[in-house]
Amino acid sequence: MISIQFGNEMLCKEARLALRDAIELLSGKWKICILQQLEFGDKRFKDLQEVVVGISPKVLTKELLELEQNLLITRTVNNTKPITVSYSLTPFALEAQAVYDALLTFGIQQRKRIKEAIAGNGSLQNVAV
Amino acid sequence: MISIQFGNEMLCKEARLALRDAIELLSGKWKICILQQLEFGDKRFKDLQEVVVGISPKVLTKELLELEQNLLITRTVNNTKPITVSYSLTPFALEAQAVYDALLTFGIQQRKRIKEAIAGNGSLQNVAV
DNA sequence: AAGTTTACTTTCCTAAAGGTAAGTGATAAT
DNA sequence: ATTATCACTTACCTTTAGGAAAGTAAACTT
């Protein structure tokens, strides 16, 4: 059904839509980072704020909501002294881990290449520092 | 060096930056689709416009330029009757293929899940149709 | 001379992403 | 009573992504 497996150029509609959905859900500055951090274990809101460097509470709230609505994480309210909320991955999120791995592998090589490429001209436009 | 391999929670700086670079480069609605289409072979500007459904010439130009600057594609001017320009993948782009594969696999499963989840409530918010 | 094809470019616009800063409300410690 | 902590929310603003439509320039066809 997925035309890439037949080697032709027409991505069948379902595959095209799947790709678009995945990009739409996982694109953006923060989602992959949040999922990655949750791979190490459940985290509270505040933990995530600290460990996902640079994210604001507003944006964190929004990202967590979207991930929850897409069934990749679950939100649990704990009855602790000052109330805390834990976020944890659902089993579904494991498939997103493959995306993370591929991005990391790619990113590491890409940084090497770009750094080499700019070694000659001195500018640093395409890699974060 | 990459802390994920040591199982702890501190992504070392280089890994974090690599991830950010990769997301920055490959995020967005079109890049992955363009790379995917070029996997099937070189394409001219006009071919890409047709095969990457919905993209405008302005945006296509911009995306191609960014991919070229990041060494993932090369641009070649052919001396044909009406001039044509071919775009082709560099060997580096092969690593991005892993990202595509992971996204597609994830996206297919994700669409299944979301469709099942909304089968009960009738809305269709999180999947493209 | 007029029209077609290719590969763009330019202008204008809207919507979404994301940042900053301050505020809220519940509970608990001092 | 005051202050602190946690998990947000709200208001405001800037930047970026992306879309629509038209235009341009070179070369070829008719």
PDB file of C-alpha atoms (C1' of nucleotides) in Angstrom:
ATOM      1  CA  MET A   1       0.000   0.000   0.000  1.00  0.00           C
ATOM      2  CA  ILE A   2       2.777   2.413   0.753  1.00  0.00           C
ATOM      3  CA  SER A   3       4.165   3.222  -2.614  1.00  0.00           C
ATOM      4  CA  ILE A   4       7.716   3.857  -1.469  1.00  0.00           C
ATOM      5  CA  GLN A   5       7.940   0.097  -1.041  1.00  0.00           C
ATOM      6  CA  PHE A   6       7.172  -0.312  -4.726  1.00  0.00           C
ATOM      7  CA  GLY A   7       9.941   2.042  -5.625  1.00  0.00           C
ATOM      8  CA  ASN A   8       7.800   4.460  -7.598  1.00  0.00           C
ATOM      9  CA  GLU A   9       7.454   8.160  -7.100  1.00  0.00           C
ATOM     10  CA  MET A  10       3.872   8.461  -6.054  1.00  0.00           C
ATOM     11  CA  LEU A  11       3.652   8.468  -2.309  1.00  0.00           C
ATOM     12  CA  CYS A  12       0.187   7.093  -1.803  1.00  0.00           C
ATOM     13  CA  LYS A  13      -2.136   9.480  -0.083  1.00  0.00           C
ATOM     14  CA  GLU A  14      -2.158   7.784   3.285  1.00  0.00           C
ATOM     15  CA  ALA A  15       1.628   7.817   3.475  1.00  0.00           C
ATOM     16  CA  ARG A  16       1.753  11.455   2.499  1.00  0.00           C
ATOM     17  CA  LEU A  17      -0.761  12.339   5.168  1.00  0.00           C
ATOM     18  CA  ALA A  18       1.047  10.240   7.760  1.00  0.00           C
ATOM     19  CA  LEU A  19       4.246  12.091   7.030  1.00  0.00           C
ATOM     20  CA  ARG A  20       2.494  15.433   7.266  1.00  0.00           C
ATOM     21  CA  ASP A  21       0.837  14.510  10.567  1.00  0.00           C
ATOM     22  CA  ALA A  22       4.100  13.360  12.047  1.00  0.00           C
ATOM     23  CA  ILE A  23       5.904  16.510  10.974  1.00  0.00           C
ATOM     24  CA  GLU A  24       3.105  18.689  12.234  1.00  0.00           C
ATOM     25  CA  LEU A  25       3.127  16.989  15.619  1.00  0.00           C
ATOM     26  CA  LEU A  26       6.862  16.686  16.164  1.00  0.00           C
ATOM     27  CA  SER A  27       8.140  19.792  14.416  1.00  0.00           C
ATOM     28  CA  GLY A  28       8.913  22.864  16.414  1.00  0.00           C
ATOM     29  CA  LYS A  29      11.544  23.779  18.872  1.00  0.00           C
ATOM     30  CA  TRP A  30      10.485  21.784  21.920  1.00  0.00           C
ATOM     31  CA  LYS A  31       8.427  18.599  21.466  1.00  0.00           C
ATOM     32  CA  ILE A  32      11.262  16.243  20.687  1.00  0.00           C
ATOM     33  CA  CYS A  33      13.306  17.635  23.571  1.00  0.00           C
ATOM     34  CA  ILE A  34      10.456  17.134  26.005  1.00  0.00           C
ATOM     35  CA  LEU A  35       9.857  13.561  24.890  1.00  0.00           C
ATOM     36  CA  GLN A  36      13.552  12.893  25.109  1.00  0.00           C
ATOM     37  CA  GLN A  37      13.714  14.095  28.695  1.00  0.00           C
ATOM     38  CA  LEU A  38      10.726  11.978  29.643  1.00  0.00           C
ATOM     39  CA  GLU A  39      12.549   8.926  28.301  1.00  0.00           C
ATOM     40  CA  PHE A  40      14.715   9.146  31.413  1.00  0.00           C
ATOM     41  CA  GLY A  41      11.652   8.846  33.608  1.00  0.00           C
ATOM     42  CA  ASP A  42       8.616  10.764  34.795  1.00  0.00           C
ATOM     43  CA  LYS A  43       9.072  14.457  35.400  1.00  0.00           C
ATOM     44  CA  ARG A  44       7.154  17.167  37.163  1.00  0.00           C
ATOM     45  CA  PHE A  45       6.313  20.455  35.513  1.00  0.00           C
ATOM     46  CA  LYS A  46       9.099  22.242  37.283  1.00  0.00           C
ATOM     47  CA  ASP A  47      11.663  19.559  36.485  1.00  0.00           C
ATOM     48  CA  LEU A  48      10.848  19.905  32.824  1.00  0.00           C
ATOM     49  CA  GLN A  49      11.186  23.653  33.012  1.00  0.00           C
ATOM     50  CA  GLU A  50      14.708  23.234  34.326  1.00  0.00           C
ATOM     51  CA  VAL A  51      15.862  20.412  32.126  1.00  0.00           C
ATOM     52  CA  VAL A  52      14.421  21.693  28.845  1.00  0.00           C
ATOM     53  CA  VAL A  53      16.724  24.669  28.779  1.00  0.00           C
ATOM     54  CA  GLY A  54      15.096  27.929  27.761  1.00  0.00           C
ATOM     55  CA  ILE A  55      11.439  26.962  27.649  1.00  0.00           C
ATOM     56  CA  SER A  56       8.891  29.264  29.287  1.00  0.00           C
ATOM     57  CA  PRO A  57       6.016  27.970  31.430  1.00  0.00           C
ATOM     58  CA  LYS A  58       3.488  29.190  28.896  1.00  0.00           C
ATOM     59  CA  VAL A  59       5.046  27.282  26.040  1.00  0.00           C
ATOM     60  CA  LEU A  60       5.706  24.231  28.183  1.00  0.00           C
ATOM     61  CA  THR A  61       2.030  24.078  29.111  1.00  0.00           C
ATOM     62  CA  LYS A  62       1.024  24.287  25.478  1.00  0.00           C
ATOM     63  CA  GLU A  63       3.451  21.624  24.314  1.00  0.00           C
ATOM     64  CA  LEU A  64       2.470  19.235  27.100  1.00  0.00           C
ATOM     65  CA  LEU A  65      -1.196  19.663  26.248  1.00  0.00           C
ATOM     66  CA  GLU A  66      -0.598  18.845  22.599  1.00  0.00           C
ATOM     67  CA  LEU A  67       1.466  15.790  23.472  1.00  0.00           C
ATOM     68  CA  GLU A  68      -1.249  14.617  25.838  1.00  0.00           C
ATOM     69  CA  GLN A  69      -3.989  15.118  23.269  1.00  0.00           C
ATOM     70  CA  ASN A  70      -1.933  13.064  20.856  1.00  0.00           C
ATOM     71  CA  LEU A  71      -1.667  10.239  23.378  1.00  0.00           C
ATOM     72  CA  LEU A  72       2.115  10.429  23.715  1.00  0.00           C
ATOM     73  CA  ILE A  73       2.191  11.439  27.373  1.00  0.00           C
ATOM     74  CA  THR A  74      -0.082  11.181  30.387  1.00  0.00           C
ATOM     75  CA  ARG A  75      -0.623  13.798  33.060  1.00  0.00           C
ATOM     76  CA  THR A  76      -1.022  12.743  36.679  1.00  0.00           C
ATOM     77  CA  VAL A  77      -1.817  14.958  39.631  1.00  0.00           C
ATOM     78  CA  ASN A  78      -0.083  13.771  42.784  1.00  0.00           C
ATOM     79  CA  ASN A  79      -1.479  14.591  46.202  1.00  0.00           C
ATOM     80  CA  THR A  80       1.772  15.888  47.668  1.00  0.00           C
ATOM     81  CA  LYS A  81       2.222  18.803  50.105  1.00  0.00           C
ATOM     82  CA  PRO A  82       2.523  21.535  47.509  1.00  0.00           C
ATOM     83  CA  ILE A  83       0.570  19.860  44.742  1.00  0.00           C
ATOM     84  CA  THR A  84       2.721  18.364  41.983  1.00  0.00           C
ATOM     85  CA  VAL A  85       1.926  17.053  38.530  1.00  0.00           C
ATOM     86  CA  SER A  86       3.817  14.255  36.843  1.00  0.00           C
ATOM     87  CA  TYR A  87       4.168  13.690  33.152  1.00  0.00           C
ATOM     88  CA  SER A  88       5.125  10.314  31.736  1.00  0.00           C
ATOM     89  CA  LEU A  89       5.413   8.696  28.330  1.00  0.00           C
ATOM     90  CA  THR A  90       2.794   6.348  26.977  1.00  0.00           C
ATOM     91  CA  PRO A  91       3.998   3.236  25.153  1.00  0.00           C
ATOM     92  CA  PHE A  92       3.129   5.022  21.914  1.00  0.00           C
ATOM     93  CA  ALA A  93       5.899   7.513  22.497  1.00  0.00           C
ATOM     94  CA  LEU A  94       8.486   4.812  21.960  1.00  0.00           C
ATOM     95  CA  GLU A  95       8.001   5.138  18.211  1.00  0.00           C
ATOM     96  CA  ALA A  96       8.884   8.791  18.473  1.00  0.00           C
ATOM     97  CA  GLN A  97      12.184   7.730  19.998  1.00  0.00           C
ATOM     98  CA  ALA A  98      13.262   6.485  16.580  1.00  0.00           C
ATOM     99  CA  VAL A  99      12.706   9.986  15.241  1.00  0.00           C
ATOM    100  CA  TYR A 100      14.825  11.397  18.011  1.00  0.00           C
ATOM    101  CA  ASP A 101      17.636   8.933  17.343  1.00  0.00           C
ATOM    102  CA  ALA A 102      17.662   9.697  13.646  1.00  0.00           C
ATOM    103  CA  LEU A 103      17.625  13.439  14.265  1.00  0.00           C
ATOM    104  CA  LEU A 104      20.497  13.201  16.721  1.00  0.00           C
ATOM    105  CA  THR A 105      22.622  11.050  14.434  1.00  0.00           C
ATOM    106  CA  PHE A 106      21.926  13.368  11.553  1.00  0.00           C
ATOM    107  CA  GLY A 107      22.517  16.478  13.624  1.00  0.00           C
ATOM    108  CA  ILE A 108      25.897  15.332  14.881  1.00  0.00           C
ATOM    109  CA  GLN A 109      27.179  14.621  11.376  1.00  0.00           C
ATOM    110  CA  GLN A 110      25.597  17.780  10.046  1.00  0.00           C
ATOM    111  CA  ARG A 111      27.367  19.948  12.606  1.00  0.00           C
ATOM    112  CA  LYS A 112      30.667  18.343  11.699  1.00  0.00           C
ATOM    113  CA  ARG A 113      30.113  19.015   8.019  1.00  0.00           C
ATOM    114  CA  ILE A 114      28.965  22.578   8.432  1.00  0.00           C
ATOM    115  CA  LYS A 115      31.791  23.381  10.797  1.00  0.00           C
ATOM    116  CA  GLU A 116      34.286  22.027   8.282  1.00  0.00           C
ATOM    117  CA  ALA A 117      32.604  23.845   5.441  1.00  0.00           C
ATOM    118  CA  ILE A 118      32.783  27.167   7.214  1.00  0.00           C
ATOM    119  CA  ALA A 119      36.282  26.655   8.551  1.00  0.00           C
ATOM    120  CA  GLY A 120      37.418  28.333   5.381  1.00  0.00           C
ATOM    121  CA  ASN A 121      35.117  31.330   5.344  1.00  0.00           C
ATOM    122  CA  GLY A 122      34.840  32.100   9.034  1.00  0.00           C
ATOM    123  CA  SER A 123      31.092  32.577   9.361  1.00  0.00           C
ATOM    124  CA  LEU A 124      28.897  30.534  11.654  1.00  0.00           C
ATOM    125  CA  GLN A 125      25.406  30.707  10.287  1.00  0.00           C
ATOM    126  CA  ASN A 126      24.029  27.219  10.284  1.00  0.00           C
ATOM    127  CA  VAL A 127      25.061  25.716  13.602  1.00  0.00           C
ATOM    128  CA  ALA A 128      24.022  26.737  17.074  1.00  0.00           C
ATOM    129  CA  VAL A 129      26.812  27.649  19.483  1.00  0.00           C
TER     130      VAL A 129
ATOM    131  CA  MET B   1      30.828  11.901  25.049  1.00  0.00           C
ATOM    132  CA  ILE B   2      27.152  11.791  24.223  1.00  0.00           C
ATOM    133  CA  SER B   3      25.526  11.424  27.574  1.00  0.00           C
ATOM    134  CA  ILE B   4      22.515   9.504  26.338  1.00  0.00           C
ATOM    135  CA  GLN B   5      24.890   6.597  25.852  1.00  0.00           C
ATOM    136  CA  PHE B   6      25.737   6.722  29.539  1.00  0.00           C
ATOM    137  CA  GLY B   7      22.097   6.593  30.467  1.00  0.00           C
ATOM    138  CA  ASN B   8      22.077   9.772  32.537  1.00  0.00           C
ATOM    139  CA  GLU B   9      19.824  12.752  32.127  1.00  0.00           C
ATOM    140  CA  MET B  10      22.263  15.410  31.096  1.00  0.00           C
ATOM    141  CA  LEU B  11      22.363  15.617  27.359  1.00  0.00           C
ATOM    142  CA  CYS B  12      25.836  16.931  26.840  1.00  0.00           C
ATOM    143  CA  LYS B  13      25.922  20.293  25.182  1.00  0.00           C
ATOM    144  CA  GLU B  14      27.080  19.080  21.803  1.00  0.00           C
ATOM    145  CA  ALA B  15      24.265  16.548  21.599  1.00  0.00           C
ATOM    146  CA  ARG B  16      21.725  19.146  22.584  1.00  0.00           C
ATOM    147  CA  LEU B  17      22.978  21.514  19.923  1.00  0.00           C
ATOM    148  CA  ALA B  18      23.064  18.751  17.321  1.00  0.00           C
ATOM    149  CA  LEU B  19      19.449  17.953  18.059  1.00  0.00           C
ATOM    150  CA  ARG B  20      18.495  21.602  17.824  1.00  0.00           C
ATOM    151  CA  ASP B  21      20.345  22.060  14.529  1.00  0.00           C
ATOM    152  CA  ALA B  22      18.687  19.002  13.045  1.00  0.00           C
ATOM    153  CA  ILE B  23      15.231  20.129  14.128  1.00  0.00           C
ATOM    154  CA  GLU B  24      15.834  23.620  12.863  1.00  0.00           C
ATOM    155  CA  LEU B  25      16.964  22.365   9.497  1.00  0.00           C
ATOM    156  CA  LEU B  26      14.412  19.625   8.913  1.00  0.00           C
ATOM    157  CA  SER B  27      11.374  21.046  10.684  1.00  0.00           C
ATOM    158  CA  GLY B  28       8.715  22.783   8.689  1.00  0.00           C
ATOM    159  CA  LYS B  29       6.172  21.656   6.203  1.00  0.00           C
ATOM    160  CA  TRP B  30       8.311  20.941   3.150  1.00  0.00           C
ATOM    161  CA  LYS B  31      11.981  19.972   3.625  1.00  0.00           C
ATOM    162  CA  ILE B  32      11.485  16.315   4.367  1.00  0.00           C
ATOM    163  CA  CYS B  33       9.047  15.995   1.474  1.00  0.00           C
ATOM    164  CA  ILE B  34      11.490  17.579  -0.934  1.00  0.00           C
ATOM    165  CA  LEU B  35      14.335  15.330   0.171  1.00  0.00           C
ATOM    166  CA  GLN B  36      12.043  12.347  -0.088  1.00  0.00           C
ATOM    167  CA  GLN B  37      11.143  13.171  -3.672  1.00  0.00           C
ATOM    168  CA  LEU B  38      14.779  13.623  -4.604  1.00  0.00           C
ATOM    169  CA  GLU B  39      15.480  10.117  -3.302  1.00  0.00           C
ATOM    170  CA  PHE B  40      13.735   8.884  -6.422  1.00  0.00           C
ATOM    171  CA  GLY B  41      16.207  10.731  -8.599  1.00  0.00           C
ATOM    172  CA  ASP B  42      17.168  14.205  -9.736  1.00  0.00           C
ATOM    173  CA  LYS B  43      14.376  16.650 -10.326  1.00  0.00           C
ATOM    174  CA  ARG B  44      13.980  19.967 -12.057  1.00  0.00           C
ATOM    175  CA  PHE B  45      12.355  22.919 -10.398  1.00  0.00           C
ATOM    176  CA  LYS B  46       9.115  22.395 -12.213  1.00  0.00           C
ATOM    177  CA  ASP B  47       9.024  18.668 -11.437  1.00  0.00           C
ATOM    178  CA  LEU B  48       9.365  19.443  -7.765  1.00  0.00           C
ATOM    179  CA  GLN B  49       6.585  21.973  -7.936  1.00  0.00           C
ATOM    180  CA  GLU B  50       4.285  19.298  -9.297  1.00  0.00           C
ATOM    181  CA  VAL B  51       5.326  16.425  -7.120  1.00  0.00           C
ATOM    182  CA  VAL B  52       5.524  18.280  -3.826  1.00  0.00           C
ATOM    183  CA  VAL B  53       1.809  18.920  -3.748  1.00  0.00           C
ATOM    184  CA  GLY B  54       0.785  22.400  -2.715  1.00  0.00           C
ATOM    185  CA  ILE B  55       4.135  24.157  -2.555  1.00  0.00           C
ATOM    186  CA  SER B  56       4.458  27.608  -4.142  1.00  0.00           C
ATOM    187  CA  PRO B  57       7.453  28.611  -6.261  1.00  0.00           C
ATOM    188  CA  LYS B  58       8.512  31.203  -3.708  1.00  0.00           C
ATOM    189  CA  VAL B  59       8.628  28.713  -0.861  1.00  0.00           C
ATOM    190  CA  LEU B  60      10.215  26.041  -3.037  1.00  0.00           C
ATOM    191  CA  THR B  61      13.033  28.413  -3.929  1.00  0.00           C
ATOM    192  CA  LYS B  62      13.620  29.216  -0.293  1.00  0.00           C
ATOM    193  CA  GLU B  63      13.632  25.603   0.832  1.00  0.00           C
ATOM    194  CA  LEU B  64      15.980  24.532  -1.954  1.00  0.00           C
ATOM    195  CA  LEU B  65      18.387  27.312  -1.070  1.00  0.00           C
ATOM    196  CA  GLU B  66      18.496  26.281   2.565  1.00  0.00           C
ATOM    197  CA  LEU B  67      19.031  22.639   1.670  1.00  0.00           C
ATOM    198  CA  GLU B  68      21.826  23.631  -0.682  1.00  0.00           C
ATOM    199  CA  GLN B  69      23.519  25.829   1.911  1.00  0.00           C
ATOM    200  CA  ASN B  70      23.385  22.901   4.299  1.00  0.00           C
ATOM    201  CA  LEU B  71      25.072  20.645   1.771  1.00  0.00           C
ATOM    202  CA  LEU B  72      22.155  18.247   1.414  1.00  0.00           C
ATOM    203  CA  ILE B  73      21.441  18.974  -2.246  1.00  0.00           C
ATOM    204  CA  THR B  74      23.300  20.354  -5.237  1.00  0.00           C
ATOM    205  CA  ARG B  75      21.942  22.675  -7.879  1.00  0.00           C
ATOM    206  CA  THR B  76      22.991  22.188 -11.494  1.00  0.00           C
ATOM    207  CA  VAL B  77      22.130  24.389 -14.436  1.00  0.00           C
ATOM    208  CA  ASN B  78      21.693  22.356 -17.628  1.00  0.00           C
ATOM    209  CA  ASN B  79      22.181  23.909 -21.022  1.00  0.00           C
ATOM    210  CA  THR B  80      18.916  22.708 -22.509  1.00  0.00           C
ATOM    211  CA  LYS B  81      16.654  24.583 -24.945  1.00  0.00           C
ATOM    212  CA  PRO B  82      14.600  26.438 -22.390  1.00  0.00           C
ATOM    213  CA  ILE B  83      17.133  26.446 -19.591  1.00  0.00           C
ATOM    214  CA  THR B  84      16.504  23.870 -16.850  1.00  0.00           C
ATOM    215  CA  VAL B  85      17.932  23.407 -13.389  1.00  0.00           C
ATOM    216  CA  SER B  86      18.404  20.049 -11.715  1.00  0.00           C
ATOM    217  CA  TYR B  87      18.495  19.366  -8.041  1.00  0.00           C
ATOM    218  CA  SER B  88      20.053  16.213  -6.647  1.00  0.00           C
ATOM    219  CA  LEU B  89      20.899  14.775  -3.261  1.00  0.00           C
ATOM    220  CA  THR B  90      24.405  14.797  -1.894  1.00  0.00           C
ATOM    221  CA  PRO B  91      25.617  11.652  -0.093  1.00  0.00           C
ATOM    222  CA  PHE B  92      25.038  13.537   3.165  1.00  0.00           C
ATOM    223  CA  ALA B  93      21.321  13.536   2.578  1.00  0.00           C
ATOM    224  CA  LEU B  94      21.226   9.777   3.083  1.00  0.00           C
ATOM    225  CA  GLU B  95      21.375  10.325   6.818  1.00  0.00           C
ATOM    226  CA  ALA B  96      18.254  12.422   6.602  1.00  0.00           C
ATOM    227  CA  GLN B  97      16.520   9.422   5.065  1.00  0.00           C
ATOM    228  CA  ALA B  98      16.536   7.763   8.489  1.00  0.00           C
ATOM    229  CA  VAL B  99      14.599  10.727   9.821  1.00  0.00           C
ATOM    230  CA  TYR B 100      12.089  10.345   7.041  1.00  0.00           C
ATOM    231  CA  ASP B 101      11.664   6.623   7.727  1.00  0.00           C
ATOM    232  CA  ALA B 102      11.138   7.173  11.424  1.00  0.00           C
ATOM    233  CA  LEU B 103       8.648   9.959  10.806  1.00  0.00           C
ATOM    234  CA  LEU B 104       6.678   7.859   8.349  1.00  0.00           C
ATOM    235  CA  THR B 105       6.545   4.845  10.642  1.00  0.00           C
ATOM    236  CA  PHE B 106       5.528   7.024  13.527  1.00  0.00           C
ATOM    237  CA  GLY B 107       2.983   8.923  11.472  1.00  0.00           C
ATOM    238  CA  ILE B 108       1.246   5.802  10.208  1.00  0.00           C
ATOM    239  CA  GLN B 109       0.814   4.410  13.706  1.00  0.00           C
ATOM    240  CA  GLN B 110      -0.155   7.807  15.055  1.00  0.00           C
ATOM    241  CA  ARG B 111      -2.933   8.216  12.510  1.00  0.00           C
ATOM    242  CA  LYS B 112      -4.299   4.794  13.417  1.00  0.00           C
ATOM    243  CA  ARG B 113      -4.324   5.669  17.094  1.00  0.00           C
ATOM    244  CA  ILE B 114      -5.871   9.083  16.712  1.00  0.00           C
ATOM    245  CA  LYS B 115      -8.516   7.767  14.356  1.00  0.00           C
ATOM    246  CA  GLU B 116      -9.432   5.072  16.871  1.00  0.00           C
ATOM    247  CA  ALA B 117      -9.406   7.555  19.721  1.00  0.00           C
ATOM    248  CA  ILE B 118     -11.768   9.908  17.962  1.00  0.00           C
ATOM    249  CA  ALA B 119     -14.003   7.165  16.621  1.00  0.00           C
ATOM    250  CA  GLY B 120     -15.977   7.645  19.809  1.00  0.00           C
ATOM    251  CA  ASN B 121     -16.290  11.418  19.840  1.00  0.00           C
ATOM    252  CA  GLY B 122     -16.591  12.192  16.140  1.00  0.00           C
ATOM    253  CA  SER B 123     -14.126  15.066  15.832  1.00  0.00           C
ATOM    254  CA  LEU B 124     -11.134  15.042  13.537  1.00  0.00           C
ATOM    255  CA  GLN B 125      -8.664  17.499  14.914  1.00  0.00           C
ATOM    256  CA  ASN B 126      -5.314  15.822  14.864  1.00  0.00           C
ATOM    257  CA  VAL B 127      -5.093  14.046  11.543  1.00  0.00           C
ATOM    258  CA  ALA B 128      -5.034  15.469   8.057  1.00  0.00           C
ATOM    259  CA  VAL B 129      -7.735  14.281   5.660  1.00  0.00           C
TER     260      VAL B 129
ATOM    261  C1'  DA C   1       5.831  39.418 -33.923  1.00  0.00           C
ATOM    262  C1'  DA C   2       3.464  36.802 -30.576  1.00  0.00           C
ATOM    263  C1'  DG C   3       3.171  33.113 -27.489  1.00  0.00           C
ATOM    264  C1'  DT C   4       5.248  29.312 -24.589  1.00  0.00           C
ATOM    265  C1'  DT C   5       8.296  27.283 -21.293  1.00  0.00           C
ATOM    266  C1'  DT C   6      11.354  27.384 -17.409  1.00  0.00           C
ATOM    267  C1'  DA C   7      12.935  29.211 -13.280  1.00  0.00           C
ATOM    268  C1'  DC C   8      12.413  31.979 -10.644  1.00  0.00           C
ATOM    269  C1'  DT C   9      11.399  37.038  -7.931  1.00  0.00           C
ATOM    270  C1'  DT C  10       8.592  40.498  -5.834  1.00  0.00           C
ATOM    271  C1'  DT C  11       4.991  42.343  -3.162  1.00  0.00           C
ATOM    272  C1'  DC C  12       1.577  41.929   0.061  1.00  0.00           C
ATOM    273  C1'  DC C  13      -0.701  39.610   3.574  1.00  0.00           C
ATOM    274  C1'  DT C  14      -2.251  36.320   7.490  1.00  0.00           C
ATOM    275  C1'  DA C  15      -1.630  33.010  10.971  1.00  0.00           C
ATOM    276  C1'  DA C  16       1.085  30.583  14.022  1.00  0.00           C
ATOM    277  C1'  DA C  17       5.120  30.123  16.943  1.00  0.00           C
ATOM    278  C1'  DG C  18       7.319  31.707  20.434  1.00  0.00           C
ATOM    279  C1'  DG C  19       9.260  35.169  23.981  1.00  0.00           C
ATOM    280  C1'  DT C  20       8.714  38.348  28.275  1.00  0.00           C
ATOM    281  C1'  DA C  21       6.786  39.576  32.259  1.00  0.00           C
ATOM    282  C1'  DA C  22       3.568  39.628  35.547  1.00  0.00           C
ATOM    283  C1'  DG C  23      -0.235  37.512  37.985  1.00  0.00           C
ATOM    284  C1'  DT C  24      -3.135  33.711  40.252  1.00  0.00           C
ATOM    285  C1'  DG C  25      -4.555  30.273  43.559  1.00  0.00           C
ATOM    286  C1'  DA C  26      -3.759  26.527  46.378  1.00  0.00           C
ATOM    287  C1'  DT C  27      -1.097  24.714  50.135  1.00  0.00           C
ATOM    288  C1'  DA C  28       2.526  24.686  53.456  1.00  0.00           C
ATOM    289  C1'  DA C  29       6.351  26.199  56.122  1.00  0.00           C
ATOM    290  C1'  DT C  30       8.213  30.000  59.412  1.00  0.00           C
TER     291       DT C  30
ATOM    292  C1'  DA D   1       0.872  37.316  59.027  1.00  0.00           C
ATOM    293  C1'  DT D   2       4.416  36.555  55.672  1.00  0.00           C
ATOM    294  C1'  DT D   3       6.821  34.141  52.601  1.00  0.00           C
ATOM    295  C1'  DA D   4       7.692  30.133  49.584  1.00  0.00           C
ATOM    296  C1'  DT D   5       6.588  26.543  46.305  1.00  0.00           C
ATOM    297  C1'  DC D   6       4.184  24.541  42.553  1.00  0.00           C
ATOM    298  C1'  DA D   7       1.671  24.652  38.437  1.00  0.00           C
ATOM    299  C1'  DC D   8       0.149  27.094  35.824  1.00  0.00           C
ATOM    300  C1'  DT D   9      -2.556  31.525  33.219  1.00  0.00           C
ATOM    301  C1'  DT D  10      -2.949  35.993  31.046  1.00  0.00           C
ATOM    302  C1'  DA D  11      -1.727  39.839  28.325  1.00  0.00           C
ATOM    303  C1'  DC D  12       1.135  41.741  25.118  1.00  0.00           C
ATOM    304  C1'  DC D  13       4.413  41.752  21.595  1.00  0.00           C
ATOM    305  C1'  DT D  14       7.832  40.272  17.808  1.00  0.00           C
ATOM    306  C1'  DT D  15       9.372  37.069  14.570  1.00  0.00           C
ATOM    307  C1'  DT D  16       8.917  33.551  11.339  1.00  0.00           C
ATOM    308  C1'  DA D  17       6.440  30.505   8.197  1.00  0.00           C
ATOM    309  C1'  DG D  18       3.877  30.274   4.661  1.00  0.00           C
ATOM    310  C1'  DG D  19       0.230  31.453   1.076  1.00  0.00           C
ATOM    311  C1'  DA D  20      -1.660  34.213  -3.198  1.00  0.00           C
ATOM    312  C1'  DA D  21      -0.964  36.590  -7.123  1.00  0.00           C
ATOM    313  C1'  DA D  22       1.472  38.871 -10.321  1.00  0.00           C
ATOM    314  C1'  DG D  23       5.672  39.943 -12.677  1.00  0.00           C
ATOM    315  C1'  DT D  24      10.338  39.116 -14.924  1.00  0.00           C
ATOM    316  C1'  DA D  25      13.903  37.452 -18.020  1.00  0.00           C
ATOM    317  C1'  DA D  26      15.919  34.361 -21.121  1.00  0.00           C
ATOM    318  C1'  DA D  27      15.401  31.243 -24.895  1.00  0.00           C
ATOM    319  C1'  DC D  28      12.761  28.801 -28.068  1.00  0.00           C
ATOM    320  C1'  DT D  29       8.559  27.791 -31.113  1.00  0.00           C
ATOM    321  C1'  DT D  30       5.176  29.031 -34.430  1.00  0.00           C
TER     322       DT D  30
END
